[in-house]
CSV table of C-alpha atoms in Angstrom, one decimal:
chain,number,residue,atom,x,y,z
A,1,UNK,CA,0.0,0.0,0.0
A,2,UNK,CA,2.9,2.5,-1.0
A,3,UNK,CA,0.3,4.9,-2.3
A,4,UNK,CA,-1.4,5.6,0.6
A,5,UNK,CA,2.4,7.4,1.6
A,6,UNK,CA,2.1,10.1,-0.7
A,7,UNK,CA,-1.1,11.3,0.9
A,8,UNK,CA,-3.8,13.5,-0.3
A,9,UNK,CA,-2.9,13.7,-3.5
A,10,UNK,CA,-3.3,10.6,-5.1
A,11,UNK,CA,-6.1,10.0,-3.4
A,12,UNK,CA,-7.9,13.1,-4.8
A,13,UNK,CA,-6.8,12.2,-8.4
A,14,UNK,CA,-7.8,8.4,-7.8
A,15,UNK,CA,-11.3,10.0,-6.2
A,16,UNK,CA,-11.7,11.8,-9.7
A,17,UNK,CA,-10.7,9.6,-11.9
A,18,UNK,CA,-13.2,7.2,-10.2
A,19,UNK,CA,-15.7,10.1,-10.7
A,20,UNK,CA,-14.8,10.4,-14.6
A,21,UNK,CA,-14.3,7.0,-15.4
A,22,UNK,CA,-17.4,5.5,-13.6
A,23,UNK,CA,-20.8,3.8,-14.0
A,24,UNK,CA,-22.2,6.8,-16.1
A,25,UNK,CA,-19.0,7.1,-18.3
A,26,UNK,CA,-19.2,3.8,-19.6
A,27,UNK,CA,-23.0,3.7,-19.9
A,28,UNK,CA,-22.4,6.5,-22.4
A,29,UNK,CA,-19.4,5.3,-24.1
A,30,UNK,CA,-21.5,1.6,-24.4
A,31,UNK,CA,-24.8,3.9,-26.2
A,32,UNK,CA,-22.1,5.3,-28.1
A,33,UNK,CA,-20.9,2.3,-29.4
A,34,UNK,CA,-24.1,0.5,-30.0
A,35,UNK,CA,-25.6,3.7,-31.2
A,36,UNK,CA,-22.4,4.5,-34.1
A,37,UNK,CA,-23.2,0.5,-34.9
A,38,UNK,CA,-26.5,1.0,-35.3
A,39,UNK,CA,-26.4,4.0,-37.9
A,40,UNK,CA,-23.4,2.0,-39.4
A,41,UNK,CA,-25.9,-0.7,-40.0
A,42,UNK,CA,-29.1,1.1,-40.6
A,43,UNK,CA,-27.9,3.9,-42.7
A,44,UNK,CA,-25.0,3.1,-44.4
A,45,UNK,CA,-21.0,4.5,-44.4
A,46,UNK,CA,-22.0,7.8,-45.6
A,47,UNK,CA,-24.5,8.5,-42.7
A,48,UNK,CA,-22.0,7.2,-40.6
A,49,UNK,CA,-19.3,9.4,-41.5
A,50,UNK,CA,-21.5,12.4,-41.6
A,51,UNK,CA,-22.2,11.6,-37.7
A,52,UNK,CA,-18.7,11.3,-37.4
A,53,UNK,CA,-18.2,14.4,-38.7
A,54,UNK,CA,-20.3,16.2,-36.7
A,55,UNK,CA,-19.8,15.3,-33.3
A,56,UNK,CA,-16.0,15.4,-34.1
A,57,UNK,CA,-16.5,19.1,-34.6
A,58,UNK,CA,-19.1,19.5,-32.1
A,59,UNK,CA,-16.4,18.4,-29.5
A,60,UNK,CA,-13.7,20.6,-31.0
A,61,UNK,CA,-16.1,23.5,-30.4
A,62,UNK,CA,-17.3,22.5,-27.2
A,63,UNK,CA,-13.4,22.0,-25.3
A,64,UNK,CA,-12.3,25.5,-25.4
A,65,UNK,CA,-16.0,26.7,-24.2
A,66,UNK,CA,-15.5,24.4,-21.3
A,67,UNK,CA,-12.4,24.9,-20.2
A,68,UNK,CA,-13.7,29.0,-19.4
A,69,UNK,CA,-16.9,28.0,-18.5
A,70,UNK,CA,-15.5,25.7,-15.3
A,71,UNK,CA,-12.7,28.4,-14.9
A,72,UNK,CA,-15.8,30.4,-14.3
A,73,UNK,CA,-17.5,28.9,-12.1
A,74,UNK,CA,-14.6,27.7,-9.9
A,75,UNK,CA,-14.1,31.4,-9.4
A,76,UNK,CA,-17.4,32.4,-8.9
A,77,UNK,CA,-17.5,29.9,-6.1
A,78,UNK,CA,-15.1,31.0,-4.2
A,79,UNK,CA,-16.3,34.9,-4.7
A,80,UNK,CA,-19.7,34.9,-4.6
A,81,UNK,CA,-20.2,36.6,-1.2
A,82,UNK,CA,-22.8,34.5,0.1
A,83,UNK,CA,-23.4,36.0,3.6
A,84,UNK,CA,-24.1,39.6,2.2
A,85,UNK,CA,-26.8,37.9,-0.3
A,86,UNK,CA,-28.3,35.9,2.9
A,87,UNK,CA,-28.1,39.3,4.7
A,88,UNK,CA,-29.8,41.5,1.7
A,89,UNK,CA,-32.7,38.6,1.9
A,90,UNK,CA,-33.8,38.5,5.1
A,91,UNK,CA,-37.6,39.5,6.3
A,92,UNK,CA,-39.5,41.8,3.8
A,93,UNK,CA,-37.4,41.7,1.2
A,94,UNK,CA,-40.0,42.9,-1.5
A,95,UNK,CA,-40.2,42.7,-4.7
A,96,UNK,CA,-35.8,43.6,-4.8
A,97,UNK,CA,-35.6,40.8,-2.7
A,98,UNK,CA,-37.1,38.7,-5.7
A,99,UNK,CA,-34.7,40.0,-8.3
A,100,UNK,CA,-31.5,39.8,-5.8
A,101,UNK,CA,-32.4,36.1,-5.0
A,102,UNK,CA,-33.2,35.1,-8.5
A,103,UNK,CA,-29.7,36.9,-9.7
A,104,UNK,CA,-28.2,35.1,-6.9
A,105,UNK,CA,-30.0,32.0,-8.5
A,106,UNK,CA,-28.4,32.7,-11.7
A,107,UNK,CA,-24.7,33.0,-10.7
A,108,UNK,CA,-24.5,30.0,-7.8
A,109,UNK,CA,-22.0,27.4,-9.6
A,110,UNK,CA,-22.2,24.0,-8.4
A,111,UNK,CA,-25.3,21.1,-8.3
A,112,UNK,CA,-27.8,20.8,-6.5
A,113,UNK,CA,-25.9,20.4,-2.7
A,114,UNK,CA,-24.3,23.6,-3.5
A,115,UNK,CA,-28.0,25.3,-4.4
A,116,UNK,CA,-29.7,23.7,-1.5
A,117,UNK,CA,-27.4,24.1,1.3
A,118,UNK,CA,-27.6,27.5,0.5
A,119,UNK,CA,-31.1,27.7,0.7
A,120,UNK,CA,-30.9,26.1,3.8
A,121,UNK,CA,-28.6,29.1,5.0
A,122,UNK,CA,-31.2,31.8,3.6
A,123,UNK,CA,-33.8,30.2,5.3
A,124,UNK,CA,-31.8,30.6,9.0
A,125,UNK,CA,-31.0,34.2,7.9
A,126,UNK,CA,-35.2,34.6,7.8
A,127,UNK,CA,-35.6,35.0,3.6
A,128,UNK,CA,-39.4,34.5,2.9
A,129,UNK,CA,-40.8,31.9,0.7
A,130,UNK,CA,-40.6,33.6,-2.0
A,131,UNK,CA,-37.0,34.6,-2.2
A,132,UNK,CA,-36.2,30.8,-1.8
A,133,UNK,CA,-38.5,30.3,-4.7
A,134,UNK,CA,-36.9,32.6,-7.1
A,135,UNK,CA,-33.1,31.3,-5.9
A,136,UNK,CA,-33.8,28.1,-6.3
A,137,UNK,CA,-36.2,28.9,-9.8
A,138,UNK,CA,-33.0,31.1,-10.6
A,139,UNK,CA,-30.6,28.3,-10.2
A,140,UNK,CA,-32.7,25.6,-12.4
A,141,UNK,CA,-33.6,27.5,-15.1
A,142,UNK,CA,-31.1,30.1,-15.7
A,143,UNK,CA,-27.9,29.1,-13.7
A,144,UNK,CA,-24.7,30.3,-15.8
A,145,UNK,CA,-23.2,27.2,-15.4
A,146,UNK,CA,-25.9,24.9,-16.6
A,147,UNK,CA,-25.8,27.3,-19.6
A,148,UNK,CA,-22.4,27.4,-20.3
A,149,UNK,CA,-21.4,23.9,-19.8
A,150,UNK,CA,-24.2,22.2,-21.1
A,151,UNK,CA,-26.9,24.1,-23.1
A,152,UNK,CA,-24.9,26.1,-25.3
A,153,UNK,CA,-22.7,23.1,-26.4
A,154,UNK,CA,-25.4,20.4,-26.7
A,155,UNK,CA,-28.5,23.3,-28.6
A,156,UNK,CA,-26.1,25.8,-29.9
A,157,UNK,CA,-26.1,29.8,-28.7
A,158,UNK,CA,-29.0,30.6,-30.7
A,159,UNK,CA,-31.3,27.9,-28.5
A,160,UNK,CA,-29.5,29.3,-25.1
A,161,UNK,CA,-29.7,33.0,-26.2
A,162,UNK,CA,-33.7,32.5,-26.7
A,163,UNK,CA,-34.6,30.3,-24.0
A,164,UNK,CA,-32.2,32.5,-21.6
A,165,UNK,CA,-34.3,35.7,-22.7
A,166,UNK,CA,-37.9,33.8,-22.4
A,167,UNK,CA,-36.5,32.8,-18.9
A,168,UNK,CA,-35.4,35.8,-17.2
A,169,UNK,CA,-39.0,36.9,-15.8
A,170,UNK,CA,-39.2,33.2,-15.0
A,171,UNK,CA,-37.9,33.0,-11.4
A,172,UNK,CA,-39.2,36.3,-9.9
A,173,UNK,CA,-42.9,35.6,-10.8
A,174,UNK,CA,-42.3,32.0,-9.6
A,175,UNK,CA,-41.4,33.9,-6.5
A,176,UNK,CA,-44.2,36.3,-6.4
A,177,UNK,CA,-46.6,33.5,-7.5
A,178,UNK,CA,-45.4,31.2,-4.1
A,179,UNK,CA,-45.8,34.7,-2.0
A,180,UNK,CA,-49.8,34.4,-3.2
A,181,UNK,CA,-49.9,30.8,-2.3
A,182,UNK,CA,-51.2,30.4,1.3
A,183,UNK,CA,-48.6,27.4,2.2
A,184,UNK,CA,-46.1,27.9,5.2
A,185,UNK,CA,-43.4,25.7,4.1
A,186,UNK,CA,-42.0,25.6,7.3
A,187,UNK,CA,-44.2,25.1,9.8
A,188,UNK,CA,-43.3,26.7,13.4
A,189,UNK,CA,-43.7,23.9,15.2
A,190,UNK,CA,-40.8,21.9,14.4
A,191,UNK,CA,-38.0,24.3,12.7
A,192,UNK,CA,-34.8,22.2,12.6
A,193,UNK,CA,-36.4,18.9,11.4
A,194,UNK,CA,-37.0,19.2,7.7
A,195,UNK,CA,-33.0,19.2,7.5
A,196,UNK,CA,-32.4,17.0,9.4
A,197,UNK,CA,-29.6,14.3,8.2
A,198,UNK,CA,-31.9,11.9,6.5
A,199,UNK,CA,-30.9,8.6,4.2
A,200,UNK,CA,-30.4,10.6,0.5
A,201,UNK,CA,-32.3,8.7,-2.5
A,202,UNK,CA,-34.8,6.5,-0.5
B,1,UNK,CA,-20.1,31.8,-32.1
B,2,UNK,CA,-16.7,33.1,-31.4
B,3,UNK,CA,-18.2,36.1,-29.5
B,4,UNK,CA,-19.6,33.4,-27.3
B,5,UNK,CA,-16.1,32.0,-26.7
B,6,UNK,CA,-14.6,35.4,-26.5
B,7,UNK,CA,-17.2,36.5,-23.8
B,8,UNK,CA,-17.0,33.4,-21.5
B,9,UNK,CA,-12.8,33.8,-21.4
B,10,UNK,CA,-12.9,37.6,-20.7
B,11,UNK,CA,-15.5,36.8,-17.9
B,12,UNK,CA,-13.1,34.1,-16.9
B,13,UNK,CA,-10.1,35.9,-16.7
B,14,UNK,CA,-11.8,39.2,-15.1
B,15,UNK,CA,-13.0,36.5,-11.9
B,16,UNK,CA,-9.6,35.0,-12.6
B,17,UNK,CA,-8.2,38.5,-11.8
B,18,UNK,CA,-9.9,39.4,-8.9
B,19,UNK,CA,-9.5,36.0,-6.7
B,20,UNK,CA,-5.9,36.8,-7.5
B,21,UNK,CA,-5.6,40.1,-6.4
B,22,UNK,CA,-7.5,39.3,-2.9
B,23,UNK,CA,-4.2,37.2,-1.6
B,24,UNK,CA,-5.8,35.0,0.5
B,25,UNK,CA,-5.8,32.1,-1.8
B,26,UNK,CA,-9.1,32.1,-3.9
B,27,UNK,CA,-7.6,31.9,-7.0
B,28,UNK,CA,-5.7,28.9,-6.2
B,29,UNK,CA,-9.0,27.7,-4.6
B,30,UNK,CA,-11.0,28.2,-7.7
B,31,UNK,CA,-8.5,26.9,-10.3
B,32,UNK,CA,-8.5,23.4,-8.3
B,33,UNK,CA,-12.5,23.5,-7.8
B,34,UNK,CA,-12.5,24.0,-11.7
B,35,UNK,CA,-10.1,21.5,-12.1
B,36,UNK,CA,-11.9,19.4,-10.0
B,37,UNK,CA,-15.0,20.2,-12.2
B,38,UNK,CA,-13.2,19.5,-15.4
B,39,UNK,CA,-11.9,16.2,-14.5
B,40,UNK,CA,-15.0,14.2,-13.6
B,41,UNK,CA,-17.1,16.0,-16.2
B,42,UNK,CA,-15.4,16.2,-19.6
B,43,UNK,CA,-15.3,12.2,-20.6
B,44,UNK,CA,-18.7,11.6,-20.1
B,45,UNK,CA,-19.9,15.0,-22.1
B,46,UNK,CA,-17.7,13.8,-24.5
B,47,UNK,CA,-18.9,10.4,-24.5
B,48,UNK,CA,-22.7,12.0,-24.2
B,49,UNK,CA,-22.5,13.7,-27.6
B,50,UNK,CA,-21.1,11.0,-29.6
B,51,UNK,CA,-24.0,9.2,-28.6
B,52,UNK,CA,-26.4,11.6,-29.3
B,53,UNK,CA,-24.6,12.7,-32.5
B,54,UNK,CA,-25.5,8.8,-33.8
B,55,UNK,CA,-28.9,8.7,-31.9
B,56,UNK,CA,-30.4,11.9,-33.5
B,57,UNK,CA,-29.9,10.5,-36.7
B,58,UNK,CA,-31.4,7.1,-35.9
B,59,UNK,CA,-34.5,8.5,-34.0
B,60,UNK,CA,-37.6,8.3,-36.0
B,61,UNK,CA,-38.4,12.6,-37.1
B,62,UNK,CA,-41.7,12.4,-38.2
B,63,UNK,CA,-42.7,11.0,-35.1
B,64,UNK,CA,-40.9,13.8,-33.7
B,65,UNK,CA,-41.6,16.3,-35.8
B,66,UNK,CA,-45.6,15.3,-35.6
B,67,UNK,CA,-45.9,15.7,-31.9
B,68,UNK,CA,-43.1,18.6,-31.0
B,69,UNK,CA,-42.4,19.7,-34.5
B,70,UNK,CA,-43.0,23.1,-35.9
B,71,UNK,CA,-47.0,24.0,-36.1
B,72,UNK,CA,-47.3,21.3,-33.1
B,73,UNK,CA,-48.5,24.3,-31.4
B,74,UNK,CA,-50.1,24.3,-27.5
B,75,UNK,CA,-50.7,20.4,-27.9
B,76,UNK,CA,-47.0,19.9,-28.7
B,77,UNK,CA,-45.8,22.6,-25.7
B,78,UNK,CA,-47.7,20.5,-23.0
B,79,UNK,CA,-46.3,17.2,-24.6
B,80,UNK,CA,-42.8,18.3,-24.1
B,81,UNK,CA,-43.5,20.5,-21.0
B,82,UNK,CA,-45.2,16.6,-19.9
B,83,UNK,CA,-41.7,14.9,-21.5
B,84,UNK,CA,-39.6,17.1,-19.5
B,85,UNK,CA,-40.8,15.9,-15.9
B,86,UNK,CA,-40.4,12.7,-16.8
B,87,UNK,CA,-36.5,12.8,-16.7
B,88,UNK,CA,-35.1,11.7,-13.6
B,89,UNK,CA,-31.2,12.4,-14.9
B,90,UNK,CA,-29.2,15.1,-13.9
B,91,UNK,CA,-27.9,17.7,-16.7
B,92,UNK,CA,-26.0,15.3,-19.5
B,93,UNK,CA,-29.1,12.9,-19.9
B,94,UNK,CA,-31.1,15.6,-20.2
B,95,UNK,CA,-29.4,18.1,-22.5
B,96,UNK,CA,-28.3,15.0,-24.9
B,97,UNK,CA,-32.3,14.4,-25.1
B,98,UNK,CA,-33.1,17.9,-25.9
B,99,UNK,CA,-29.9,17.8,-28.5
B,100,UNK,CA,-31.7,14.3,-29.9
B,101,UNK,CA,-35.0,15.7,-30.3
B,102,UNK,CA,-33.8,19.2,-31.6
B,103,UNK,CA,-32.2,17.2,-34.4
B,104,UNK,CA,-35.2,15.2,-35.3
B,105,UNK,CA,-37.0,17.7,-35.7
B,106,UNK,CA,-38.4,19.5,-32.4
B,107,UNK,CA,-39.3,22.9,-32.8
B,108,UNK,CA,-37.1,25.2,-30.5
B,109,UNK,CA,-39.8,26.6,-28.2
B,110,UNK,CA,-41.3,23.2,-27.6
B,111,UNK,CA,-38.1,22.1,-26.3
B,112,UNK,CA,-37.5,25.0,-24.1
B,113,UNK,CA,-40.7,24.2,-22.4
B,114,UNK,CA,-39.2,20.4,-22.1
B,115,UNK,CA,-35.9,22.1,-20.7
B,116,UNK,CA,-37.8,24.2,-18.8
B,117,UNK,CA,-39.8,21.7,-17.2
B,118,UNK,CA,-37.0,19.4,-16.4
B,119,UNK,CA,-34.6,22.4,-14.9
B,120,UNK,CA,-38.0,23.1,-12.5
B,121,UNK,CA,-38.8,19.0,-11.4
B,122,UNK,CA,-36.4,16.8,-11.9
B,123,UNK,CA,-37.0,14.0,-9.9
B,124,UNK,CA,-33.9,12.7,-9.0
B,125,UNK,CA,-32.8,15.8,-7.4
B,126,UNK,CA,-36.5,16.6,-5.1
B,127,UNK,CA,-35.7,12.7,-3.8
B,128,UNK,CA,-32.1,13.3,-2.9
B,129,UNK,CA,-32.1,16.7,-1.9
B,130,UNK,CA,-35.0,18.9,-1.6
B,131,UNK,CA,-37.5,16.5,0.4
B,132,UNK,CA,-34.5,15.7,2.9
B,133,UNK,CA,-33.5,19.1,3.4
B,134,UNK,CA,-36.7,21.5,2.7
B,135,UNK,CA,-39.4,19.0,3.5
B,136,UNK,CA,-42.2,18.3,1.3
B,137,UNK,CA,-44.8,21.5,2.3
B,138,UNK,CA,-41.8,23.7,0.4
B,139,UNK,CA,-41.8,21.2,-2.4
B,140,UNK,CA,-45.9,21.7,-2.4
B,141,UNK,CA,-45.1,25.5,-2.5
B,142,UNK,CA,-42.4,25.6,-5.5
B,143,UNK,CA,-44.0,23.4,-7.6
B,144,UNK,CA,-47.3,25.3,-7.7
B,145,UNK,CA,-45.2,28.7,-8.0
B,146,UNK,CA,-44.1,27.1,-10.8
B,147,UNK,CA,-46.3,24.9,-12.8
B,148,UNK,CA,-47.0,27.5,-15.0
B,149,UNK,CA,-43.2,28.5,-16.3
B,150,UNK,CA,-43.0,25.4,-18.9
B,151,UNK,CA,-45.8,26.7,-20.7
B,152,UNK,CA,-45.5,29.9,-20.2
B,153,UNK,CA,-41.4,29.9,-21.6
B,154,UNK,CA,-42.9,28.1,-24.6
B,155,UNK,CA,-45.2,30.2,-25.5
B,156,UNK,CA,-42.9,33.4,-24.8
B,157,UNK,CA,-40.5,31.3,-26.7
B,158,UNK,CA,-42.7,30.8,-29.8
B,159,UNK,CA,-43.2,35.1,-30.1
B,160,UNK,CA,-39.6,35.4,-30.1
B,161,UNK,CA,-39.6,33.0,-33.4
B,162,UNK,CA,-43.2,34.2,-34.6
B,163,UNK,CA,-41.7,37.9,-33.9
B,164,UNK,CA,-38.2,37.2,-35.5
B,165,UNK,CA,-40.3,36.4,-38.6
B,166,UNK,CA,-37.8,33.1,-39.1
B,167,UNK,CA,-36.1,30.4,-37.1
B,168,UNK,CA,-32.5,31.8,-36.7
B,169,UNK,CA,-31.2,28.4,-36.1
């Protein structure tokens, strides 16, 4: 076990590689194969080679797009000053509070845990229901990095550039909308145990 | 296209610039979370669109094209607003889907109300995270706040391209 001697490192780099090169990378690379048979097959050399074609310079377009969209949000990470947004969002935040949360939304890098356990931080600084709304709205629908990383390579800028303008208004009206909706997510009487640690995926 | 590719780099460098000026080791922080990013990402996107380079050609577009396709109008939007909640996969499932159908033939604003809808539900991420963390009265609360977006994206969508007098794609 010489490995485990050189510490962290290797052990981040095995961690990733595992990450890369797991389950989801071969269930991909297997539809890929089956799939470039299949058209091979079906449709004949010519089809074939136009797919080739394609999604060889799909991926040539796509690398240098990637490589500054991750610089990007590895940055805005580490920037984005989260407990100034929590503080702008607390109590009657108003219709601002909407827009701040749903720009807030928009900018948070990261999946899911990232977006969540943020809301779960707004809620403690007292943001109302609808500025969780719009964050979280904000995040799904129009979250830079969902945009840069996979949208515009997979649909091409002209898809991203319309359903990023159709989307803007998207996240404070879900916000408003949840405002006029006479739920109280969180009811009083027992605060702390909707987060509490519970088995993920059931 | 370019423009695209020039924007994304300037805004890089710019965030690039100011972790490095703060000294207190953000930019080495953010280079090694995009890294991080890059690493476990990049060989299954890869892998993704070959796949959905080959499936898009073997998918069957008049059957696309007749329930999403152009002129598919409000009965095509709710069939791809429906499509889209029924994707329990995180972002590369997804976006190859929209990718396949946008090849065979899907009209773009029926296929941002199937984005749209997936962004807003996916499953797989209300089991793992939101119902542990939030509890299911917020889930009750977001979900009606936003059963409405899909549709209404679609339809804001399909002015743009009505408006714009030609698809642009």
């Amino acid at each position: 076990m010489a490995w485990l001697n050189l510490g962290g490192a290797v052990e981040f780099v095995r961690v990733r590689l595992g990450e890369a090169f797991g389950p989801v990378f071969f269930g991909f690379a297997a539809l890929a194969g089956l799939s470039a048979a299949a058209c091979y097959v079906l449709l004949g050399a010519e089809a074939f080679a136009e797919a080739v074609a394609r999604d060889r310079d799909l991926m040539l377009a796509i690398l240098p797009r990637m490589l500054a969209a991750v610089a990007v949000a590895g940055f805005v990470g580490v920037l984005l000053p989260r407990e100034r947004i929590a503080a702008l969002l607390g109590g009657n935040s108003g219709l601002r509070g909407l827009v701040i949360a749903a720009l807030a939304g928009m900018v948070t890098p990261g999946g899911p845990m990232a977006a969540f356990s943020f809301v779960v931080v707004l809620r403690g600084a007292g943001s109302d229901k609808g500025a969780l709304v719009a964050y979280l709205t904000g995040w799904s629908v129009l979250g830079m990095q969902r945009i840069l990383v996979w949208d515009v390579p997979f649909m091409g800028a002209d898809f991203s550039v319309l359903r990023f303008l159709v989307s803007f208004p998207l996240p404070i009206l879900a916000g408003w909308i949840a405002r006029q909706i006479p739920i109280a997510p969180f009811p009083p009487s027992a605060p702390d145990s909707a987060h509490e640690p519970t088995e993920p995926g059931r | 296209m370019s423009g695209a590719l020039l924007f994304i780099w300037a805004l890089a460098l710019v965030l690039g610039g100011f972790a490095y000026v703060r000294r207190d080791g953000s930019y080495g922080e953010g280079l090694t979370r995009a890294a991080d990013q890059l690493v476990r990402v990049m060989p299954r996107v890869l892998m993704a669109l070959a796949a959905a380079g080959f499936i898009a050609r073997l998918v069957p577009s008049e059957l696309v094209g007749t329930w999403i396709g152009p002129g598919s109008g409000l009965t095509g939007l709710l069939v791809a607003a429906f499509a889209g909640l029924l994707v329990p996969a995180g972002p590369v499932i997804a976006f190859s889907l929209a990718a396949i159908l946008l090849h065979a033939g899907a009209a773009p604003p029926q296929l941002v109300a199937f984005v749209t809808s997936w962004c807003i539900v996916a499953l797989h991420r209300i089991t793992i995270y939101e119902l542990p963390m939030l509890g299911w009265r917020f889930l009750v609360l977001r979900l009606s706040a936003s059963a409405v977006l899909p549709l209404l994206a679609g339809l804001m969508a399909g002015g743009v391209v009505l408006a714009a007098g030609r698809a642009p794609w």
